[in-house]
Amino acid sequence: MTGEIITFKKRSSKQTQLQEFIVRMILLFCASISIITTIAVVATLFGESASFFQEVPLREFLFGTRWSPTLVPRHFGILPLLTGTLMIALASSFISIPFGLGSAIYLSEYAPKKVRRVLKPILEILAGIPSIVFGFFALTFITPLLQALIPSTQIFNALSAGIAVGIMTIPLVASVSEDAMSAVPDSMRKGAFALGATRMEVTTGIVLPAAVSGIGASFILAISRAIGETMIVAIAAGQSPVLTLNPLESIQTMTGFMVNLSLGDIQHGTIEYKTVFAVGSMLFLMTFVMNLLARLTIHRYKEARK
Amino acid sequence: MAEKAGMKMRAEQVNFWYGEHQALKNITLDIPENKITALIGPSGCGKTTFLKILNRMNDYVDGARAEGIIHYQGMNLIGDSLDVAALRMQIGMVFQKPNPFPKSIYENVIYGPKRHGIRKKSQLDQLVEQSLKQAAIWDEVKDNLHKSALALSGGQQQRLCIARCLAMQPDLILMDEPTAALDPISTQSIEDLLLTLKEKYTIIIVTHNMQQAARVSDQTAFFLLGEIIEVGETKEMFLNAKHETTERYISGRFG
Amino acid sequence: MMSQPPLSPSVNQDVATPRKLFLQGHPGLNGRRKAKNNIYHGVLLAGTLFAVVMLGLLLFQVIRSSIGWLDWQFLTSLPSRFPKKAGILSAMAGSLWTIGLTALIALPIGIATALYLEEYSDARKWFNRIIQLNISNLAGVPSIVYGMLGLAVFVRLAGFGRSILSGALTLALLILPVIIVTAQEALKSVPLSLKEASYALGVSKWQTITGVVLPYSMPGILTGAILAISRAMGEAAPLIIVGAAGYIAFLPTSPLDAFTVLPIQIFNWTSRPQEEFQHVASAGIIVLIALLLTTNTIAILLRNKYQNRMD
């Protein structure tokens, strides 16, 4: 073998180590941004809330039944917003849980491959539709439908918004539940089939019980998403913070209030500004606890399967 | 020099652990220059572990720990102060399964050199031709240098991987069962290649295949349960092994 | 936890075990079980189709409502008090500015974080586990809460005001978890054998990442990134909190300009009392969905291009 001799420029190990060190530090910095974000969220929410609670007693906030933070005489009882939010969550879960779980069971246990290949992308499209579009759908389609069925339904009402939120969260329940079900080892199914069980018996007797924690987690995630959903309720649920349990009336949710107030120009330092942060803290706490619960459940069953 | 005359490398009293499990016990072995050394033995006997110590690929295994001395070019290959990147420029490796990068044939060959400071197009071109010729694959691919390496057959891919290794102009080449994933014809061509390569390079090859060890190697070391049972000239060992276990293994009565 | 069918041979010979009934050819039992299974199957299929029907209805409703309203004039006009004159130009420009900036901020940070977690960090160390848990938790924080963070930190503390920059930074934080998690999945799919091949040539870790790991995982990373960016494009709530306006009668020229985006413009029209504005809103929705489809198509094309280069 002839030809000119090619010599490699050997980089010193110090040079390489320095480069590796710099790269590592940059990446570590980027990774810590997520931690910084969490700390910043907690700090800003609770910082502003702290000054809110210097003006409003915690007791009034948590147990008061009247909410009128912008009108004198001001009242800061969050219960009307809380019941409004919970009504949306409840109504949506009547849609998302049965239909989401049904889809998950069908896709994981029954659907032939071809059907799956069509249905999965459709669910993904549904999941990708912006919530504002669901809000429009609730206001211009679901509400008129409800009014035709039950004439006493108000234009803005909790049920219509709740149904739209429910439709929006079907894909979430479906995909998380399906993940849980497909994590059930096939050997368990085969064992039951070998005993002559029908597919339904295998599903309800073996798969669902084995996947129950993951399915539960999907429900929690869906409800948490419903609690935090904003644009649908801002459009379709109304702006009346009244303490009611009638889903056909106009209500206001925590998120609805926050958006509504922010549409105006709220000045920093005013009680309105602080109120938004106090409500935001409440919202954050509720969803945070639910998400943590769901994530830990999912993490546990994934570890157990390893 | 800790290596004896005519020797490329010398391992002395090498011990190795994966966590609690001791994978190698008191390995002492001389590697002769411009010869092929075959490491044989049943699965799990430590031969691949030993091979990977030589270019520090075990560094990526959690809980791996080595003790002892491996003399090579005045360095000890065991120890934290070693410049691993520089070492790997000297000691190339060919893996059990062909693992070309999902890039063109040309890109595969120059992957190493380009990252070690060779930028001139003419030099790279020359390296590619030279390495592919050495790996006896030039005639098959010279018109398709910019096609994806993944389009090659398994045997061609493995020869490309050898070319990729040769492009670094290594001093010593490690091969971990390089024909285990190949058909008999590809295996044949790789074995032929090995015999021409040893004129320029020192080669250590791990193999499960007794016939292959007998055909290509000059020295053979028989590993069992993390120890070297016997080491010697291949012909000598295959004709009359000193140990009964070696004899039984070579003749296929266990393993 | 599981209800097991009786398997042990019964002591009492007269008890009708399923096996005995089966052997006796008891038609009722098996027939009923099969029928039940079929009904169950039907119910599940119907339940799954519910989502499909709803998607169809939703699209139908939007398209029907937009007929006659989605035209060239609508696409090229600024917003107006009069439904007939209202247009979407400033909202489109605002959306493109905001999303472009969001992608510029979120992509590098997201990929870097994923690289750190998959290639550099020791997953067993508590700090890295906290980062991982924290990321999956951030993914569940309501988007409106990010808006409050943006308001407090970017608008006020950093002094960027109610600008495109503040909005983009807020959205970037919002979509980071999605980008990170999908990029991690893509990085996990890189075969160890390729990394080993690179290391065995004496190539450093970072060079291995740029030379092998990133090119191999880029299609997956891009797909996840586009999904995340689509999500950002449909978000309204956090930007309302940050202070995007509902009415902008000019086109933005710098990241520090005031802005609106498509979803907020649509929200603004939906909340007006005049019936006509619902039609304007539906025309806006079509534009938004068309934009989302375009982004996704670009993603698929990009992914295919990368994949072709890899094969």
Coordinates of N, CA and C in Angstrom, one line a residue, chain A residues 11 16 19-20 23-24 26-28 30-38 40-41 44-45 48 95 99 101-107 110 115 119 122-123 125-126 128-137 139-141 167 170 188 195-201 203-206 208-210 212 224 228-231 234-235 255 258-259 262-266 268 273 276-278 280-281 283-284 287-288 291-292 295-296 299, chain C residues 1-5 7 30 33-34 36-37 40-41 44-52 54-55 57-62 64-65 108-109 111-113 115-117 120-122 127-131 133-146 148-149 151-153 156 162 173 176 180 204-207 209 230 233-237 240-241 243 263-264 266-268 270-271 278-279 281-282 285 288-289 292:
Chain A
R11 N -6.1 15.2 19.1 CA -6.4 16.3 20.0 C -6.0 15.8 21.4
T16 N -10.3 17.6 24.7 CA -11.6 16.9 24.6 C -12.3 17.0 25.9
Q19 N -14.0 20.3 26.3 CA -15.2 20.4 25.4 C -16.3 19.6 26.1
E20 N -16.0 18.4 26.5 CA -17.1 17.6 27.1 C -17.6 18.3 28.3
V23 N -19.9 21.2 27.2 CA -21.1 20.7 26.7 C -22.0 20.2 27.9
R24 N -21.4 19.4 28.8 CA -22.2 18.9 29.9 C -22.8 20.0 30.7
I26 N -23.6 23.1 29.7 CA -24.7 23.7 28.9 C -26.0 22.8 29.0
L27 N -25.8 21.5 28.8 CA -27.0 20.7 28.8 C -27.6 20.6 30.2
L28 N -26.8 20.6 31.2 CA -27.3 20.6 32.6 C -28.1 21.9 32.8
C30 N -29.7 23.7 30.6 CA -31.0 23.5 30.0 C -31.9 22.6 30.7
A31 N -31.4 21.5 31.3 CA -32.2 20.6 32.0 C -32.8 21.2 33.3
S32 N -32.0 22.1 33.8 CA -32.5 22.7 35.1 C -33.5 23.8 34.9
I33 N -33.7 24.2 33.6 CA -34.8 25.2 33.3 C -36.1 24.7 33.8
S34 N -36.4 23.3 33.6 CA -37.7 22.8 34.0 C -37.8 22.9 35.5
I35 N -36.8 22.7 36.2 CA -36.9 22.9 37.7 C -37.1 24.3 38.0
I36 N -36.3 25.2 37.3 CA -36.5 26.6 37.6 C -37.9 27.1 37.3
T37 N -38.5 26.5 36.2 CA -39.9 26.8 35.9 C -40.8 26.5 37.0
T38 N -40.7 25.3 37.6 CA -41.6 24.9 38.7 C -41.4 25.8 39.9
A40 N -40.4 28.8 39.8 CA -40.9 30.2 39.5 C -42.4 30.2 39.6
V41 N -43.0 29.1 39.1 CA -44.5 29.0 39.2 C -44.9 29.1 40.6
T44 N -44.2 32.7 42.2 CA -45.0 33.8 41.8 C -46.5 33.6 42.3
L45 N -47.0 32.3 42.1 CA -48.3 32.1 42.6 C -48.5 32.4 44.1
E48 N -47.8 36.2 45.3 CA -48.9 37.2 45.1 C -50.1 36.8 46.0
I95 N -68.8 12.0 30.2 CA -68.5 11.7 28.7 C -67.2 11.0 28.6
F99 N -66.7 6.8 27.4 CA -66.3 6.7 26.0 C -64.8 6.5 25.8
L101 N -62.8 5.0 28.1 CA -62.5 3.7 28.5 C -63.0 2.7 27.4
G102 N -64.2 2.9 26.9 CA -64.7 2.0 25.9 C -63.8 2.0 24.7
S103 N -63.4 3.1 24.3 CA -62.4 3.2 23.1 C -61.2 2.4 23.4
A104 N -60.7 2.6 24.7 CA -59.4 1.9 25.0 C -59.6 0.4 25.0
I105 N -60.7 -0.1 25.6 CA -60.9 -1.5 25.6 C -61.0 -2.0 24.1
Y106 N -61.8 -1.3 23.4 CA -62.0 -1.7 22.0 C -60.7 -1.8 21.2
L107 N -59.9 -0.7 21.4 CA -58.7 -0.6 20.6 C -57.7 -1.6 21.1
Y110 N -60.2 -5.6 21.2 CA -61.1 -6.1 20.1 C -60.7 -5.7 18.7
V115 N -58.6 -1.7 11.6 CA -59.5 -0.7 12.2 C -58.7 0.2 13.1
L119 N -58.7 4.2 13.4 CA -59.3 4.9 14.6 C -58.2 5.6 15.4
I122 N -57.6 9.1 14.2 CA -58.8 9.9 14.4 C -58.8 10.5 15.8
L123 N -58.5 9.6 16.7 CA -58.4 10.0 18.1 C -57.3 11.1 18.3
I125 N -56.3 13.2 16.0 CA -56.8 14.4 15.4 C -57.6 15.1 16.4
L126 N -58.5 14.3 17.1 CA -59.5 14.9 18.1 C -58.6 15.6 19.2
G128 N -55.8 16.8 18.9 CA -55.0 18.0 18.5 C -55.9 19.2 18.1
I129 N -57.2 19.1 18.2 CA -58.1 20.2 18.0 C -58.0 21.2 19.1
P130 N -57.7 22.5 18.8 CA -57.6 23.5 19.9 C -58.9 23.6 20.7
S131 N -58.7 23.9 22.0 CA -59.9 23.9 22.8 C -60.8 25.1 22.4
I132 N -60.3 26.1 21.8 CA -61.2 27.2 21.4 C -62.2 26.7 20.4
V133 N -61.9 25.7 19.6 CA -62.8 25.2 18.6 C -63.9 24.4 19.3
F134 N -63.5 23.6 20.4 CA -64.5 22.9 21.1 C -65.5 23.9 21.8
G135 N -65.0 25.1 22.2 CA -65.8 26.1 22.8 C -66.8 26.6 21.8
F136 N -66.4 26.8 20.6 CA -67.3 27.3 19.5 C -68.3 26.2 19.3
F137 N -67.9 25.0 19.3 CA -68.8 23.8 19.0 C -69.9 23.8 20.2
L139 N -70.9 26.2 22.0 CA -71.9 27.4 22.0 C -72.8 27.3 20.8
T140 N -72.3 26.8 19.7 CA -73.2 26.9 18.5 C -73.8 25.6 18.1
F141 N -73.4 24.5 18.8 CA -74.1 23.2 18.4 C -74.7 22.5 19.6
I167 N -65.8 15.6 25.6 CA -65.4 15.1 24.2 C -63.9 15.4 24.0
I170 N -61.7 12.7 25.8 CA -61.8 11.3 25.5 C -60.5 10.7 25.0
M188 N -51.1 -13.7 30.3 CA -52.3 -13.7 31.2 C -53.6 -13.9 30.4
L195 N -58.6 -21.5 28.9 CA -59.7 -22.1 29.7 C -61.1 -22.0 29.1
G196 N -61.1 -21.4 27.9 CA -62.4 -21.3 27.2 C -63.1 -20.1 27.5
A197 N -62.5 -19.1 28.0 CA -63.2 -17.8 28.3 C -63.4 -17.0 27.0
T198 N -64.6 -16.3 27.0 CA -64.8 -15.4 25.8 C -64.0 -14.2 26.0
R199 N -63.9 -13.4 24.9 CA -63.0 -12.2 24.9 C -63.5 -11.2 26.0
M200 N -64.8 -11.2 26.1 CA -65.4 -10.3 27.1 C -65.0 -10.7 28.5
E201 N -65.0 -12.0 28.8 CA -64.7 -12.5 30.1 C -63.2 -12.3 30.4
T203 N -61.5 -9.8 29.1 CA -61.3 -8.4 29.3 C -61.7 -7.9 30.7
T204 N -63.0 -8.3 31.1 CA -63.5 -7.8 32.3 C -62.9 -8.6 33.5
G205 N -62.5 -9.9 33.3 CA -62.0 -10.7 34.4 C -60.5 -10.6 34.6
I206 N -59.8 -10.4 33.5 CA -58.3 -10.4 33.6 C -57.7 -9.1 33.3
L208 N -58.9 -5.8 32.7 CA -59.3 -4.6 33.4 C -58.8 -4.7 34.9
P209 N -59.0 -5.8 35.6 CA -58.4 -5.8 37.0 C -56.9 -5.6 37.0
A210 N -56.2 -6.1 36.0 CA -54.7 -6.0 36.0 C -54.3 -4.6 35.7
V212 N -56.0 -1.9 36.4 CA -56.9 -0.9 37.1 C -56.2 0.4 37.5
S224 N -58.4 16.3 36.0 CA -57.5 17.4 36.2 C -57.4 18.3 35.0
G228 N -58.6 22.4 34.7 CA -57.7 23.4 34.2 C -58.2 24.0 32.9
E229 N -59.1 23.4 32.2 CA -59.6 23.8 30.9 C -60.2 25.2 31.0
T230 N -59.8 26.0 30.0 CA -60.1 27.4 30.1 C -61.0 27.9 29.0
M231 N -60.6 27.8 27.8 CA -61.3 28.5 26.7 C -62.7 28.0 26.5
A234 N -64.8 29.5 29.1 CA -64.9 31.0 29.0 C -65.9 31.3 27.9
I235 N -66.0 30.5 26.9 CA -66.9 30.7 25.8 C -68.4 30.3 26.2
T255 N -61.0 29.0 36.2 CA -60.3 29.5 35.0 C -61.0 30.6 34.2
M258 N -60.4 33.8 35.8 CA -59.1 34.4 35.5 C -59.0 35.0 34.2
V259 N -59.6 34.3 33.2 CA -59.5 34.9 31.8 C -60.3 36.1 31.7
S262 N -58.6 39.0 33.2 CA -57.4 39.4 32.4 C -57.7 40.1 31.1
L263 N -59.0 39.9 30.6 CA -59.3 40.6 29.4 C -59.3 42.1 29.5
G264 N -59.6 42.5 30.8 CA -59.5 43.9 31.0 C -58.1 44.2 31.4
D265 N -57.7 45.4 31.6 CA -56.3 45.7 31.9 C -56.2 45.8 33.4
I266 N -55.7 44.7 34.0 CA -55.6 44.7 35.5 C -54.2 45.2 35.9
H268 N -50.9 45.8 38.2 CA -50.2 45.1 39.3 C -50.4 45.8 40.6
Y273 N -55.6 42.0 40.7 CA -54.4 41.3 40.3 C -54.1 40.1 41.3
V276 N -56.6 37.1 41.1 CA -56.3 36.2 40.0 C -55.2 35.2 40.4
F277 N -54.2 35.7 41.1 CA -53.1 34.8 41.6 C -53.6 33.9 42.7
A278 N -54.5 34.4 43.5 CA -55.0 33.5 44.6 C -55.8 32.3 44.0
G280 N -55.5 31.3 40.9 CA -54.5 30.5 40.2 C -53.8 29.5 41.1
S281 N -53.5 29.9 42.3 CA -52.8 29.0 43.3 C -53.7 27.9 43.6
L283 N -56.1 26.6 41.8 CA -56.1 25.8 40.6 C -54.9 24.9 40.5
F284 N -53.7 25.6 40.7 CA -52.5 24.9 40.6 C -52.4 23.8 41.6
T287 N -54.7 20.8 40.6 CA -54.3 20.0 39.5 C -52.9 19.3 39.8
F288 N -52.1 20.0 40.6 CA -50.8 19.4 40.9 C -50.9 18.1 41.7
N291 N -52.3 15.4 39.4 CA -51.3 14.9 38.4 C -50.3 14.0 39.1
L292 N -49.8 14.5 40.3 CA -48.8 13.8 41.0 C -49.3 12.4 41.3
R295 N -49.4 10.3 38.1 CA -48.0 10.0 37.6 C -47.4 8.9 38.5
L296 N -47.6 9.1 39.8 CA -47.0 8.1 40.7 C -47.6 6.7 40.4
H299 N -46.2 5.4 37.2 CA -44.8 5.0 37.5 C -44.8 3.7 38.2
Chain C
M1 N -57.4 -10.4 43.4 CA -57.8 -9.3 42.5 C -58.6 -9.8 41.3
M2 N -58.1 -11.0 40.8 CA -58.8 -11.5 39.6 C -59.8 -12.6 40.0
S3 N -61.0 -12.5 39.4 CA -61.9 -13.6 39.6 C -61.6 -14.8 38.8
Q4 N -61.2 -15.8 39.4 CA -60.8 -17.0 38.6 C -62.0 -17.9 38.4
P5 N -62.1 -18.5 37.3 CA -63.1 -19.6 37.1 C -62.7 -20.8 37.9
L7 N -61.4 -23.9 39.0 CA -60.6 -24.9 38.3 C -60.5 -26.2 39.0
N30 N -73.2 -21.6 26.8 CA -72.2 -21.1 25.8 C -72.9 -20.1 24.9
R33 N -73.2 -16.9 26.8 CA -71.9 -16.2 27.0 C -71.4 -15.6 25.6
K34 N -71.6 -16.3 24.6 CA -71.2 -15.7 23.3 C -72.0 -14.5 22.9
K36 N -73.5 -12.5 25.0 CA -73.0 -11.4 25.8 C -71.8 -10.7 25.3
N37 N -70.9 -11.6 24.8 CA -69.6 -11.1 24.3 C -69.9 -10.2 23.0
Y40 N -71.3 -6.9 24.1 CA -70.2 -6.1 24.6 C -69.4 -5.5 23.5
H41 N -69.0 -6.4 22.6 CA -68.2 -5.9 21.4 C -68.9 -4.7 20.7
L44 N -68.8 -1.5 22.8 CA -67.5 -0.9 22.7 C -67.3 -0.2 21.4
L45 N -67.6 -0.9 20.3 CA -67.4 -0.3 19.0 C -68.2 1.0 18.9
A46 N -69.5 1.0 19.4 CA -70.3 2.2 19.3 C -69.7 3.3 20.1
G47 N -69.1 2.9 21.3 CA -68.5 3.9 22.2 C -67.3 4.6 21.5
T48 N -66.5 3.7 20.8 CA -65.4 4.3 20.1 C -65.8 5.2 18.9
L49 N -66.9 4.8 18.3 CA -67.4 5.6 17.1 C -67.9 6.9 17.6
F50 N -68.3 7.0 18.9 CA -68.9 8.3 19.4 C -67.9 9.4 19.1
A51 N -66.6 9.1 19.5 CA -65.6 10.2 19.3 C -65.5 10.6 17.8
V52 N -65.5 9.5 16.9 CA -65.4 9.8 15.5 C -66.6 10.7 15.0
M54 N -68.4 12.7 16.8 CA -68.3 14.0 17.4 C -67.3 14.9 16.5
L55 N -66.2 14.2 16.2 CA -65.2 14.9 15.4 C -65.8 15.4 14.0
L57 N -69.1 15.8 13.4 CA -70.1 16.9 13.7 C -69.4 18.2 13.8
L58 N -68.3 18.2 14.6 CA -67.6 19.5 14.9 C -67.1 20.1 13.6
L59 N -66.4 19.3 12.8 CA -65.9 19.8 11.5 C -67.1 20.3 10.6
F60 N -68.1 19.5 10.6 CA -69.3 19.9 9.8 C -69.8 21.2 10.2
Q61 N -70.0 21.3 11.5 CA -70.6 22.6 12.1 C -69.7 23.8 11.7
V62 N -68.4 23.6 11.9 CA -67.5 24.8 11.6 C -67.6 25.1 10.1
R64 N -69.9 24.4 7.9 CA -71.2 24.9 7.5 C -71.4 26.4 7.8
S65 N -70.9 26.7 9.1 CA -71.1 28.0 9.5 C -70.2 29.0 8.8
P108 N -34.2 24.2 21.0 CA -32.8 23.9 21.5 C -32.8 23.5 23.0
I109 N -33.6 24.2 23.8 CA -33.6 23.9 25.2 C -34.2 22.5 25.4
I111 N -34.3 19.9 23.3 CA -33.4 18.8 22.8 C -32.3 18.7 23.8
A112 N -31.7 19.8 24.2 CA -30.6 19.8 25.1 C -31.0 19.1 26.4
T113 N -32.1 19.3 26.9 CA -32.6 18.7 28.2 C -32.7 17.2 28.0
L115 N -31.1 15.4 25.8 CA -29.8 14.8 25.7 C -29.1 14.7 27.0
Y116 N -29.3 15.7 27.9 CA -28.7 15.6 29.2 C -29.3 14.3 29.9
L117 N -30.6 14.2 29.9 CA -31.3 13.1 30.6 C -30.9 11.8 30.1
Y120 N -26.2 11.9 29.3 CA -25.2 12.4 30.2 C -25.5 12.0 31.7
S121 N -26.8 12.1 32.1 CA -27.1 12.0 33.5 C -27.2 10.6 33.9
D122 N -27.0 10.4 35.2 CA -27.1 9.0 35.8 C -28.5 9.0 36.3
F127 N -31.2 13.8 41.9 CA -31.4 15.1 41.2 C -32.0 14.8 39.9
N128 N -31.5 13.8 39.1 CA -32.0 13.6 37.8 C -33.4 13.0 37.8
R129 N -33.6 12.2 38.9 CA -35.0 11.6 39.0 C -36.0 12.7 39.3
I130 N -35.6 13.7 40.0 CA -36.5 14.8 40.3 C -36.8 15.6 39.0
I131 N -35.7 15.8 38.2 CA -35.9 16.5 36.9 C -36.9 15.7 36.1
L133 N -39.3 13.5 37.0 CA -40.7 13.6 37.6 C -41.3 14.9 37.4
N134 N -40.4 16.0 37.6 CA -40.9 17.3 37.5 C -41.4 17.6 36.1
I135 N -40.7 17.0 35.1 CA -41.1 17.3 33.7 C -42.4 16.7 33.4
S136 N -42.6 15.4 33.9 CA -44.0 14.8 33.6 C -45.0 15.6 34.4
N137 N -44.7 16.2 35.5 CA -45.7 16.9 36.2 C -46.0 18.3 35.6
L138 N -44.9 18.9 35.0 CA -45.2 20.2 34.3 C -46.1 20.0 33.2
A139 N -46.0 18.8 32.5 CA -46.9 18.5 31.4 C -48.4 18.6 31.8
G140 N -48.7 18.4 33.1 CA -50.1 18.4 33.5 C -50.5 19.8 34.1
V141 N -49.6 20.7 34.2 CA -50.0 22.0 34.8 C -50.9 22.7 33.7
P142 N -52.1 23.2 34.2 CA -53.0 23.9 33.2 C -52.3 25.1 32.5
S143 N -52.6 25.2 31.3 CA -51.9 26.2 30.5 C -52.1 27.6 31.0
I144 N -53.2 27.9 31.7 CA -53.5 29.2 32.2 C -52.5 29.6 33.3
V145 N -52.0 28.6 34.0 CA -51.0 28.8 35.0 C -49.7 29.3 34.5
Y146 N -49.3 28.8 33.3 CA -48.1 29.3 32.6 C -48.3 30.7 32.3
M148 N -49.9 32.9 34.0 CA -49.6 33.7 35.2 C -48.1 33.9 35.4
L149 N -47.4 32.7 35.2 CA -45.9 32.8 35.3 C -45.4 33.8 34.3
L151 N -46.9 36.4 33.0 CA -47.3 37.7 33.4 C -46.3 38.2 34.5
A152 N -46.1 37.4 35.5 CA -45.3 37.8 36.6 C -43.8 38.0 36.2
V153 N -43.3 37.0 35.4 CA -41.8 37.0 35.2 C -41.4 37.7 33.9
R156 N -43.6 41.5 33.6 CA -43.3 42.5 34.6 C -41.8 42.5 35.1
R162 N -46.3 43.5 27.4 CA -47.3 42.6 26.8 C -47.0 42.4 25.3
L173 N -42.1 27.7 27.5 CA -42.1 26.9 28.7 C -43.3 25.9 28.7
L176 N -42.3 22.9 26.5 CA -41.0 22.2 26.7 C -41.2 20.8 27.2
I180 N -39.4 17.6 25.4 CA -38.4 16.8 26.1 C -38.8 15.4 26.1
S204 N -15.2 11.2 20.7 CA -15.7 11.6 22.0 C -17.2 11.5 22.1
K205 N -17.7 11.7 23.3 CA -19.2 11.6 23.5 C -20.0 12.6 22.7
W206 N -19.5 13.8 22.8 CA -20.3 14.9 22.1 C -20.2 14.7 20.6
Q207 N -19.0 14.3 20.1 CA -18.9 14.0 18.6 C -19.8 12.8 18.2
I209 N -22.6 12.1 19.7 CA -24.0 12.6 19.7 C -24.3 13.4 18.4
S230 N -47.8 22.6 17.4 CA -49.2 22.6 17.0 C -50.0 23.0 18.3
M233 N -49.8 26.5 19.0 CA -50.6 27.4 18.0 C -52.0 27.5 18.4
G234 N -52.6 26.5 19.1 CA -54.0 26.5 19.4 C -54.3 27.1 20.8
E235 N -53.2 27.5 21.5 CA -53.4 28.0 22.9 C -53.9 29.4 22.9
A236 N -54.9 29.7 23.7 CA -55.3 31.1 23.9 C -55.2 31.6 25.3
A237 N -55.5 30.7 26.3 CA -55.6 31.1 27.7 C -54.4 31.7 28.2
I240 N -53.8 35.2 26.8 CA -54.8 36.2 27.3 C -54.3 36.7 28.7
I241 N -53.8 35.8 29.5 CA -53.2 36.3 30.8 C -52.0 37.1 30.6
G243 N -51.5 39.0 28.2 CA -51.9 40.3 27.8 C -51.9 40.5 26.3
P263 N -56.2 32.0 17.9 CA -57.2 31.6 18.9 C -57.9 32.7 19.7
I264 N -57.1 33.7 20.0 CA -57.6 34.8 20.7 C -58.6 35.7 19.9
I266 N -60.3 34.5 17.4 CA -61.5 33.7 17.3 C -62.4 33.8 18.6
F267 N -61.7 33.7 19.7 CA -62.4 33.9 21.0 C -63.1 35.2 21.0
N268 N -62.4 36.2 20.6 CA -63.0 37.6 20.6 C -64.3 37.6 19.8
T270 N -66.2 35.0 18.9 CA -67.2 34.1 19.5 C -67.9 34.8 20.6
S271 N -67.2 35.7 21.4 CA -67.9 36.3 22.5 C -68.7 37.5 22.1
Q278 N -70.4 34.9 14.7 CA -70.1 33.4 14.9 C -69.6 32.9 13.5
H279 N -70.1 33.5 12.4 CA -69.7 33.0 11.1 C -68.2 33.4 10.9
A281 N -66.1 33.9 13.2 CA -65.3 33.0 14.1 C -65.0 31.7 13.4
S282 N -66.1 31.1 12.8 CA -65.9 29.8 12.1 C -64.9 29.9 11.0
I285 N -61.7 29.8 12.5 CA -61.3 28.4 12.9 C -60.8 27.6 11.7
L288 N -57.3 28.5 11.2 CA -56.4 27.9 12.3 C -56.2 26.5 12.0
I289 N -57.2 25.7 11.7 CA -57.1 24.3 11.4 C -56.2 24.1 10.2
L292 N -52.7 24.5 11.2 CA -52.2 23.3 11.9 C -51.9 22.1 11.0

